[in-house]
Structures are given as structure tokens and as C-alpha cells.
mmCIF file of C-alpha atoms in Angstrom:
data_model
loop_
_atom_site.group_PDB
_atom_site.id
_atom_site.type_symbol
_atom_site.label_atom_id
_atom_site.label_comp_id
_atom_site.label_asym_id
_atom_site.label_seq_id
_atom_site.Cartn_x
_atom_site.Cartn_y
_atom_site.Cartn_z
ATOM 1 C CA UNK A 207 48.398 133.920 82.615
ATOM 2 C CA UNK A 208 50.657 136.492 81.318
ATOM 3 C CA UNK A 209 53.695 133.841 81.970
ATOM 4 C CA UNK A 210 51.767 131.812 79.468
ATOM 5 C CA UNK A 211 51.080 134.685 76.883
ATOM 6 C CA UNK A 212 55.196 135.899 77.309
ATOM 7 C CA UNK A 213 55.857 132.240 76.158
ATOM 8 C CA UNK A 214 53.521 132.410 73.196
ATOM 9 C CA UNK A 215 54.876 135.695 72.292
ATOM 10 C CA UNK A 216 58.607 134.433 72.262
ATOM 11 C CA UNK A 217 57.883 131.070 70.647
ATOM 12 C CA UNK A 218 56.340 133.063 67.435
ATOM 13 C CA UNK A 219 58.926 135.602 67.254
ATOM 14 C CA UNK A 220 61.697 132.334 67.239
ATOM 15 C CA UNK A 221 59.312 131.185 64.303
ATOM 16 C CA UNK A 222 59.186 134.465 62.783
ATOM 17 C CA UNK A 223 63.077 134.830 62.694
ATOM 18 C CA UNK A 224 63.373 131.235 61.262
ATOM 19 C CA UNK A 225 61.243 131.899 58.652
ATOM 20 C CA UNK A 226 63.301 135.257 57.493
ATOM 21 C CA UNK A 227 66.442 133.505 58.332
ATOM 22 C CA UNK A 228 65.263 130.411 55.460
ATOM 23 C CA UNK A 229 64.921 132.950 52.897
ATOM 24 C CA UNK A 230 67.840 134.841 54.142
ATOM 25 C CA UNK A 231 69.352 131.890 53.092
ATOM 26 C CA UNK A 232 67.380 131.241 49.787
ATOM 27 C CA UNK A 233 68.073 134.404 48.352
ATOM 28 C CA UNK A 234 71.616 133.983 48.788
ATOM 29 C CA UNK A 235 73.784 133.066 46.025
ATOM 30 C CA UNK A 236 75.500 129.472 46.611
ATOM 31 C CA UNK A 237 78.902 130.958 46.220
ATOM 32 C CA UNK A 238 78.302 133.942 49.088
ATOM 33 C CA UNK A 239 76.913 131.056 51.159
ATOM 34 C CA UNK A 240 79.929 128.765 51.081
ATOM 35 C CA UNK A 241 82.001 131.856 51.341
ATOM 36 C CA UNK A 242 80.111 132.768 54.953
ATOM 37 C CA UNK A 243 80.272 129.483 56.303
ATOM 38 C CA UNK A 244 83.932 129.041 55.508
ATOM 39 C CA UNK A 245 85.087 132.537 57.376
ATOM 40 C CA UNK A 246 82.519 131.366 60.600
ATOM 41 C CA UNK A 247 83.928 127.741 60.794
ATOM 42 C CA UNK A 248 87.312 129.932 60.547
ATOM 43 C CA UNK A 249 87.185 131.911 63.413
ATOM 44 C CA UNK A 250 85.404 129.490 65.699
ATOM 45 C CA UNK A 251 88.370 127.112 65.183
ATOM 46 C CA UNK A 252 90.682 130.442 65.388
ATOM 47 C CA UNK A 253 88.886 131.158 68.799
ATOM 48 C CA UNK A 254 89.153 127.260 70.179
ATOM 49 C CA UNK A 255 93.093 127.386 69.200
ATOM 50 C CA UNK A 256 93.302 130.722 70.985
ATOM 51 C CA UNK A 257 91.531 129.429 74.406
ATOM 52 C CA UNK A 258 93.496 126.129 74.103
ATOM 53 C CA UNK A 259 96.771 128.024 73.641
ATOM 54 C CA UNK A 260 96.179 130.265 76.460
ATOM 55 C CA UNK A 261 95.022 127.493 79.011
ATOM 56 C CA UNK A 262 98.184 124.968 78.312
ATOM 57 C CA UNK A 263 100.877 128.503 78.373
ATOM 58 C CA UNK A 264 102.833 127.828 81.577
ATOM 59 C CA UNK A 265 105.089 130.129 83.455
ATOM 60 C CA UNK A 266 106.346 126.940 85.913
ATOM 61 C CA UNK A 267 109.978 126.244 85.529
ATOM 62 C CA UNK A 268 111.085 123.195 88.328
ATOM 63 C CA UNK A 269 114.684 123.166 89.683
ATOM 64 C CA UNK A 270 115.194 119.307 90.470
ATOM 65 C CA UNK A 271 118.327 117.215 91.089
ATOM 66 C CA UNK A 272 119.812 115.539 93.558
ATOM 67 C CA UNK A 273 120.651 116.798 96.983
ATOM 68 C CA UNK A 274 123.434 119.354 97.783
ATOM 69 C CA UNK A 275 123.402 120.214 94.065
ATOM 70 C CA UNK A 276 122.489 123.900 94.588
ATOM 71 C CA UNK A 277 118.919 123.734 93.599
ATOM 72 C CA UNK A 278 117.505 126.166 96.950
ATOM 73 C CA UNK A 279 120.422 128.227 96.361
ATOM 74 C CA UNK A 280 119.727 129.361 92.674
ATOM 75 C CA UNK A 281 115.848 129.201 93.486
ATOM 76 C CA UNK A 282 117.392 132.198 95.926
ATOM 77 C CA UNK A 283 119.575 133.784 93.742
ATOM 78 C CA UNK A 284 116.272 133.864 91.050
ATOM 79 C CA UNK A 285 113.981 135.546 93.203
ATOM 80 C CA UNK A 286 115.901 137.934 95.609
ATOM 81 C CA UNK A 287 120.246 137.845 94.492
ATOM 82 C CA UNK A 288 120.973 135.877 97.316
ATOM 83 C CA UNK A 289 122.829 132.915 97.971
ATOM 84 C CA UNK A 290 121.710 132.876 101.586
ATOM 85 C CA UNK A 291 125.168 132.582 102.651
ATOM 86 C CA UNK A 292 125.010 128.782 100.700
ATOM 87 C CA UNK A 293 123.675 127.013 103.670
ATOM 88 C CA UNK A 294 120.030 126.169 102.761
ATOM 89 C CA UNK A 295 118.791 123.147 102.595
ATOM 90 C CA UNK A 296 115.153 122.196 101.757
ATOM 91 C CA UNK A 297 112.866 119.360 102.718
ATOM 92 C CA UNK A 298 109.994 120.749 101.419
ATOM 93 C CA UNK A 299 109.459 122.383 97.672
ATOM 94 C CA UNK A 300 110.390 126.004 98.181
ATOM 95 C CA UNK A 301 107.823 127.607 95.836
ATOM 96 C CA UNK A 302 107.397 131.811 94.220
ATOM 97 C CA UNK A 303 105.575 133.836 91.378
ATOM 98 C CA UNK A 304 108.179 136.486 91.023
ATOM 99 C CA UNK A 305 109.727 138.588 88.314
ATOM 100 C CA UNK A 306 113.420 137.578 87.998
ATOM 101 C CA UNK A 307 116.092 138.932 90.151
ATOM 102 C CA UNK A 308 117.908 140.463 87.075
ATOM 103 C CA UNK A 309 114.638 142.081 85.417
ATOM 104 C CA UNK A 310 113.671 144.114 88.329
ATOM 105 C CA UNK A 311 114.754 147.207 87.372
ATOM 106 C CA UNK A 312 114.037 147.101 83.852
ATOM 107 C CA UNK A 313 110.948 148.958 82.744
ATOM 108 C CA UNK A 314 107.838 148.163 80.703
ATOM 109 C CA UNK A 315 105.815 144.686 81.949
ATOM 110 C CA UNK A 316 107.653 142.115 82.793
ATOM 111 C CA UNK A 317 105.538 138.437 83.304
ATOM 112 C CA UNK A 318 106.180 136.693 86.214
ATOM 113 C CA UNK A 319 107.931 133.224 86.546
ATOM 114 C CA UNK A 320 106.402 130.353 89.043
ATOM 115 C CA UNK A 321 109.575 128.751 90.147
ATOM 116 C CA UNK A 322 109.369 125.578 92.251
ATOM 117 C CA UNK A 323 112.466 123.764 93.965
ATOM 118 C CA UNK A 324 112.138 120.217 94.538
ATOM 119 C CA UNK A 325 113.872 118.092 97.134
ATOM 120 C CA UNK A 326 116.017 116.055 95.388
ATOM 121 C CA UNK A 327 115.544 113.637 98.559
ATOM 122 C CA UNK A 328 114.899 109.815 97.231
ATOM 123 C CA UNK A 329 111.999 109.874 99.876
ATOM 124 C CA UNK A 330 111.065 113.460 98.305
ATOM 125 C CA UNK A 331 110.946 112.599 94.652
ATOM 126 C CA UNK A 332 107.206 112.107 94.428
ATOM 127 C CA UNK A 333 106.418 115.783 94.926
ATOM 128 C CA UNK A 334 108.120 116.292 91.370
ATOM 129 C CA UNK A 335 105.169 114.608 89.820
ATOM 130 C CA UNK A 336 102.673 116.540 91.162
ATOM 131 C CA UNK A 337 104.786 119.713 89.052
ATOM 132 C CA UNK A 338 105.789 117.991 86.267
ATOM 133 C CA UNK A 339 102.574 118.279 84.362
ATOM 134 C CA UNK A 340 102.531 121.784 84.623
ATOM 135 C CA UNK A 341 106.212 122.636 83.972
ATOM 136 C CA UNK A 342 107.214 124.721 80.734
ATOM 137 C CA UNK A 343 110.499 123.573 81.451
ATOM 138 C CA UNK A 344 112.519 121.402 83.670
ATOM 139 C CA UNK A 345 115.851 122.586 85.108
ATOM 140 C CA UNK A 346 117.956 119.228 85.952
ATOM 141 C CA UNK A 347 121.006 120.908 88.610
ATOM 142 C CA UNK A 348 124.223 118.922 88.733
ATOM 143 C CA UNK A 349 126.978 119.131 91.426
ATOM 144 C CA UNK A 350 130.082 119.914 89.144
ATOM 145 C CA UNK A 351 132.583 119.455 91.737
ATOM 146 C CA UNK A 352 131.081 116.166 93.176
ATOM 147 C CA UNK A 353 129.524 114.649 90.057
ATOM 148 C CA UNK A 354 131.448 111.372 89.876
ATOM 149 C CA UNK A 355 130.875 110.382 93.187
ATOM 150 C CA UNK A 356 127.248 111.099 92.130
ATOM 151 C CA UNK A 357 127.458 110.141 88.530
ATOM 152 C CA UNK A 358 125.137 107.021 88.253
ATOM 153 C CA UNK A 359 122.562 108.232 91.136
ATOM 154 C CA UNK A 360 122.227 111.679 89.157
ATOM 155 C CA UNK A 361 121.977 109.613 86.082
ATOM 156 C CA UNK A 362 118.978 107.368 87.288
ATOM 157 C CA UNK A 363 117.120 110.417 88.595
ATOM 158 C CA UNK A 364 117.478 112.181 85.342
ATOM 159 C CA UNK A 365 116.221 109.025 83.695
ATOM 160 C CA UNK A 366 113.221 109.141 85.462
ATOM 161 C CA UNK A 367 113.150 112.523 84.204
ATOM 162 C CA UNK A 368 113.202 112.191 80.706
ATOM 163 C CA UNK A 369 110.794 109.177 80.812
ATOM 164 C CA UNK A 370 108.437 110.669 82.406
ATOM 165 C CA UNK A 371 105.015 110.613 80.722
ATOM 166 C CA UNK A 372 104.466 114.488 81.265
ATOM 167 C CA UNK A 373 107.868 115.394 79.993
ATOM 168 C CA UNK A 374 107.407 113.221 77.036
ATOM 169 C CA UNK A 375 104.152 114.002 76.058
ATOM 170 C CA UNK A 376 104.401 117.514 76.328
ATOM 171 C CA UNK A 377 107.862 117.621 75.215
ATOM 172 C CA UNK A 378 108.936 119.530 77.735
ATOM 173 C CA UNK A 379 112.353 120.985 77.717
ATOM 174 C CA UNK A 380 115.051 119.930 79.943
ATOM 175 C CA UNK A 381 118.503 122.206 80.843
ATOM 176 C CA UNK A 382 120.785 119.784 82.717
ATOM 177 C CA UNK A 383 122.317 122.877 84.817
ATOM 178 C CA UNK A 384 126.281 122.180 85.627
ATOM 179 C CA UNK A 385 126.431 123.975 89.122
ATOM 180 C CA UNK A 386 129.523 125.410 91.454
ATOM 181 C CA UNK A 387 131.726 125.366 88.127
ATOM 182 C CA UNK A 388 133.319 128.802 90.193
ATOM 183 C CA UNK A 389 135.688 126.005 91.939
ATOM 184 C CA UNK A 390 139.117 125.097 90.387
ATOM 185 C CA UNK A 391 137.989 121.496 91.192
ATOM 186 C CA UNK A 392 134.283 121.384 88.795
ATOM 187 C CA UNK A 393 134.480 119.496 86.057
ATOM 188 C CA UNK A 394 133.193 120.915 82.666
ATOM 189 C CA UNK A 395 129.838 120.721 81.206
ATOM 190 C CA UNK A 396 131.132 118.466 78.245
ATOM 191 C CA UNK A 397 132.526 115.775 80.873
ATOM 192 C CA UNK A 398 129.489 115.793 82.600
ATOM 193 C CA UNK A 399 127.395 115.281 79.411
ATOM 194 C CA UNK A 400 129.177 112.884 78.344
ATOM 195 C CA UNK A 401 129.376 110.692 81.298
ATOM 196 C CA UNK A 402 125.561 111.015 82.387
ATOM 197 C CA UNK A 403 125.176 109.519 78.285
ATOM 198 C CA UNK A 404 127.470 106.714 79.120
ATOM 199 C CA UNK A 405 125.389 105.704 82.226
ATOM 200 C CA UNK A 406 121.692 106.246 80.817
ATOM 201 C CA UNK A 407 122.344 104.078 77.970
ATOM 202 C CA UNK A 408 123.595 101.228 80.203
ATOM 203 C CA UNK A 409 120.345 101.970 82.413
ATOM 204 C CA UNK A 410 118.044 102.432 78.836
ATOM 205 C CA UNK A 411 119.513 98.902 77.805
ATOM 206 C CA UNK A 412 118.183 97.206 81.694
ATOM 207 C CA UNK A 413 114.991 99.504 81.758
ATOM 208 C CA UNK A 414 114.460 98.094 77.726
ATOM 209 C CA UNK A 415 114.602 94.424 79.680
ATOM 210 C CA UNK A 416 112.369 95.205 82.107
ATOM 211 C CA UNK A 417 109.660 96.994 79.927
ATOM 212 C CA UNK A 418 109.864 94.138 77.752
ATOM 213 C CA UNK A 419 109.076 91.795 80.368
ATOM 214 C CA UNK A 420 105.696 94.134 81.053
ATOM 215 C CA UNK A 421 106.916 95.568 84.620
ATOM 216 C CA UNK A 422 106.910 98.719 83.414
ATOM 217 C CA UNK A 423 105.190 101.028 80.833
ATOM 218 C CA UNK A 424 107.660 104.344 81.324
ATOM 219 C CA UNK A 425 109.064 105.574 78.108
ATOM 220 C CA UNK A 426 112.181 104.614 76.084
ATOM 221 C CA UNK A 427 114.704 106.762 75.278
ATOM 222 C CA UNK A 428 117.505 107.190 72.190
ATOM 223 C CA UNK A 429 117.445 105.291 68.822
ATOM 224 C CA UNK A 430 117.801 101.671 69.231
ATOM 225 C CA UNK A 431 120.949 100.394 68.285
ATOM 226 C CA UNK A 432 122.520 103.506 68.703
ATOM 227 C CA UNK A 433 124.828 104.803 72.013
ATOM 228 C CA UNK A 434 122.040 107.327 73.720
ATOM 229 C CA UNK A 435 122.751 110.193 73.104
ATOM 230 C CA UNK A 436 120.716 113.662 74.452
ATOM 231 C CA UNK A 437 120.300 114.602 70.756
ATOM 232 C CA UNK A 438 117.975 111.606 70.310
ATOM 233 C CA UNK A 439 115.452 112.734 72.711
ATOM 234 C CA UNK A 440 112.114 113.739 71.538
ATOM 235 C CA UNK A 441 112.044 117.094 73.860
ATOM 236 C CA UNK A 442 115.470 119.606 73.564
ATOM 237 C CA UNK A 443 118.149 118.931 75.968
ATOM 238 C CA UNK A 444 120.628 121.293 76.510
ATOM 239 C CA UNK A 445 123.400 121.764 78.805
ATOM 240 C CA UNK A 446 124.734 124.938 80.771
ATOM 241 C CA UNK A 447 126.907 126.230 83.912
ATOM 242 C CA UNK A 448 126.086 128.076 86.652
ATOM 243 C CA UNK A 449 127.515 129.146 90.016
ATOM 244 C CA UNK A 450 124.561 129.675 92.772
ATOM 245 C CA UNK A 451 127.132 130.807 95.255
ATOM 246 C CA UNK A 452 129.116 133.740 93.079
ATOM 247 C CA UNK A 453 125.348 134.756 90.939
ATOM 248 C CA UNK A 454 126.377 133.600 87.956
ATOM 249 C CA UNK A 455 123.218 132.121 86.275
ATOM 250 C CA UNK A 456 122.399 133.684 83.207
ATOM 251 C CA UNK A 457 122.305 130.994 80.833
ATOM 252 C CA UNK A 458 119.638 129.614 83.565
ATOM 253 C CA UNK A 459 118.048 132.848 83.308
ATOM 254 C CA UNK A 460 118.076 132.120 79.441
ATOM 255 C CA UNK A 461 116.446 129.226 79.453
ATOM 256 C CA UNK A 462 113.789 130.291 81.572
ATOM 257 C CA UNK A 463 112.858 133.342 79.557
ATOM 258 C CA UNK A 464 113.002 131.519 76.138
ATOM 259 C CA UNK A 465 110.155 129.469 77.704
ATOM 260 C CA UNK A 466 108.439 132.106 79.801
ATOM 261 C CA UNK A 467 108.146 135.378 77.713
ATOM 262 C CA UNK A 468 108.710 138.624 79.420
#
């Protein structure tokens, strides 16, 4: 019985403020009205945009490339300074949360970065897609000193890379990483640019073929009828040099923090 008389009671009080509420409303001029509604809708949308901005902010960056670029060595020299005497090799994704190497004596609050190292493996490649779609930015590591040897493997792997539907979509940014440039025998950043072009618009002109003949949905890449080029790609491309064995990796450091503010 008194459940039923606490319902009562609530149902005519929700009456009662809808009735006060309605000539709330009547009483109000038209132009104090509009003027309410316009600064509510406001900051509900300024709310949504705020949630939505803080669920798709990512602090991932993913170190992929082919094998024996360097990739387990920088994730090394990232997290601890250490190039682990350049020996390691990884067969599994070598993963951390950690403030950067550089930035740990520096004072004041530093954020974190979640940096993942994927096996550049052929049998290994898969993992990357599990990381992709969480990656604020994609570090792409090149062997400098072996790249021609390596030149049209690299170049199909990077392909995959830049077509893929989580880079694309989220325009993700990409920094093709010229590794081991500390030996006389590395060949610049501007070769290696300039040959990985050359080879990704032959494979954009077979992968065009194949799409065409509905094997594939994957992205295109360039401008059509123009020699690719890494300018013509919907996310920002850049290129940098780094040595994993001698520490030298600030422009990777760079890149990361431009993506993942301190």
C-alpha cells in the first residue's frame, strides 16, 4: 500500500512540474526561447565532440617493416637507450606504455606512448592489422644499407600499408624511417624515396588491373595518370633517418610526439 501511494505521489508531482514548466515556457518571450534552445543544442553537441574526440585520441605508434630493418632495436632504444647490443630479433610484437627514453628526466607530466613492434615476417604480417586501427601513426623502418636488395619486397609491404582501409580512412600518418644511415655504405633518404615511388607505381598500375577485374577492393593510391608520388597520398608521408645502433632517432622521436602530445 504505501508502494502504491509513493507512486501516486511522484506521478502528480511529474504533473505538477509539467504544468509550471508549460507556462515557464508561455511566459517566455519567443526571442529568450530560441536564444535557450540554441546555447543547450550548443553544448550538447560541444559535449558529444568532446567524448568523441577523447575516445578516437590514440597514443599507439607501430614500428613495421621488413625483417632485419631495425624495428626491435629502436623499439629498445625508445623505451630504455639501448640497442641491446643489435642482436634482437622478434617473432612476436614486442609491445610498452612508456614515457620516451629522452623525456625521462624532464619535469612536469609527460603522457605516455604505446609503442608496438611488428614482425615484419611475411607469415607475421597479419598481427599488423589487428594494430592498425588503433595507430596514431605508423612508423614504416627501412634497411638503408641493404635497401636494393630489398627494394621491391619493402615496396609491396609498404603498399599494403598505405592501402590499408584503417590507414586510409583515418588518415593515418606514415614516417618511412631510413635506418643504419651511421654506415659509410647507407644510401640516403632521397634515393630511397625515390626508388620505393618508382616501384609502387609499377605495383599501383597491376593492383589498378586487378581491382578492376573485382579481386580486390583495397584502396588506390596517387593521381591517375600521374607517376605516384608520396605527395599524392591522402594521409602525410614523410621521410627521415635514424641509426638504432649509435641512438640517433630524434626525428623518430619527432614524429611520435607531434602525434602523441606530451
Amino acid at each position: 500500500m504505501d508502494m502504491e501511494n509513493l507512486e501516486t505521489r511522484v506521478k502528480i508531482q511529474i504533473q505538477k512540474w509539467i504544468v509550471e514548466a508549460q507556462e515557464l515556457i508561455q511566459r517566455t518571450p519567443p526571442s529568450q526561447l530560441y536564444a535557450a534552445v540554441a546555447v543547450v543544442g550548443f553544448t550538447i553537441l560541444l559535449l558529444i565532440l568532446i567524448k568523441l574526440f577523447k575516445r578516437t585520441s590514440s597514443n599507439t605508434i607501430v614500428l613495421t617493416g621488413l625483417s632485419g630493418g631495425g624495428k626491435t632495436i629502436l623499439f629498445y632504444q625508445l623505451r630504455d637507450g639501448s640497442s641491446h647490443l643489435g642482436t634482437v630479433t622478434s617473432m612476436e610484437p614486442n609491445e610498452g606504455t612508456f614515457v620516451l627514453h629522452t623525456e625521462t628526466t624532464k619535469k612536469g607530466k609527460i603522457k605516455p606512448v604505446h609503442i608496438v613492434d611488428v614482425p615484419g615476417h611475411s607469415r607475421l604480417r597479419a598481427k599488423l592489422d589487428e594494430f592498425l586501427p588503433q595507430a596514431a601513426g605508423v612508423v614504416f623502418v627501412v634497411d638503408a644499407v641493404e635497401f636494393l636488395p630489398n627494394c621491391r619486397a619493402a615496396s609491396e609491404y609498404l603498399y599494403e600499408v598505405l592501402t590499408s582501409a584503417s590507414v586510409v580512412k583515418k588518415n593515418t600518418p606514415v614516417l618511412i624511417l631510413c635506418n643504419k644511415v651511421d654506415k659509410v655504405t647507407a644510401h640516403t633518404k632521397e634515393f630511397i624515396r625515390k626508388q620505393l615511388e618508382k616501384e609502387i607505381d609499377k605495383l599501383r598500375a597491376s593492383r589498378t588491373v586487378v581491382s578492376e577485374a573485382d579481386v580486390t577492393n583495397e584502396f588506390t593510391l596517387g593521381t591517375p595518370g600521374e607517376a605516384f608520388a608520396f605527395s599524392q597520398c591522402h594521409n602525410k608521408v614523410s621521410i627521415g633517418e635514424a641509426s638504432g645502433l649509435t641512438g640517433e632517432i630524434t626525428q623518430l622521436e619527432e614524429f611520435i610526439r607531434n602525434l602523441v602530445k606530451a
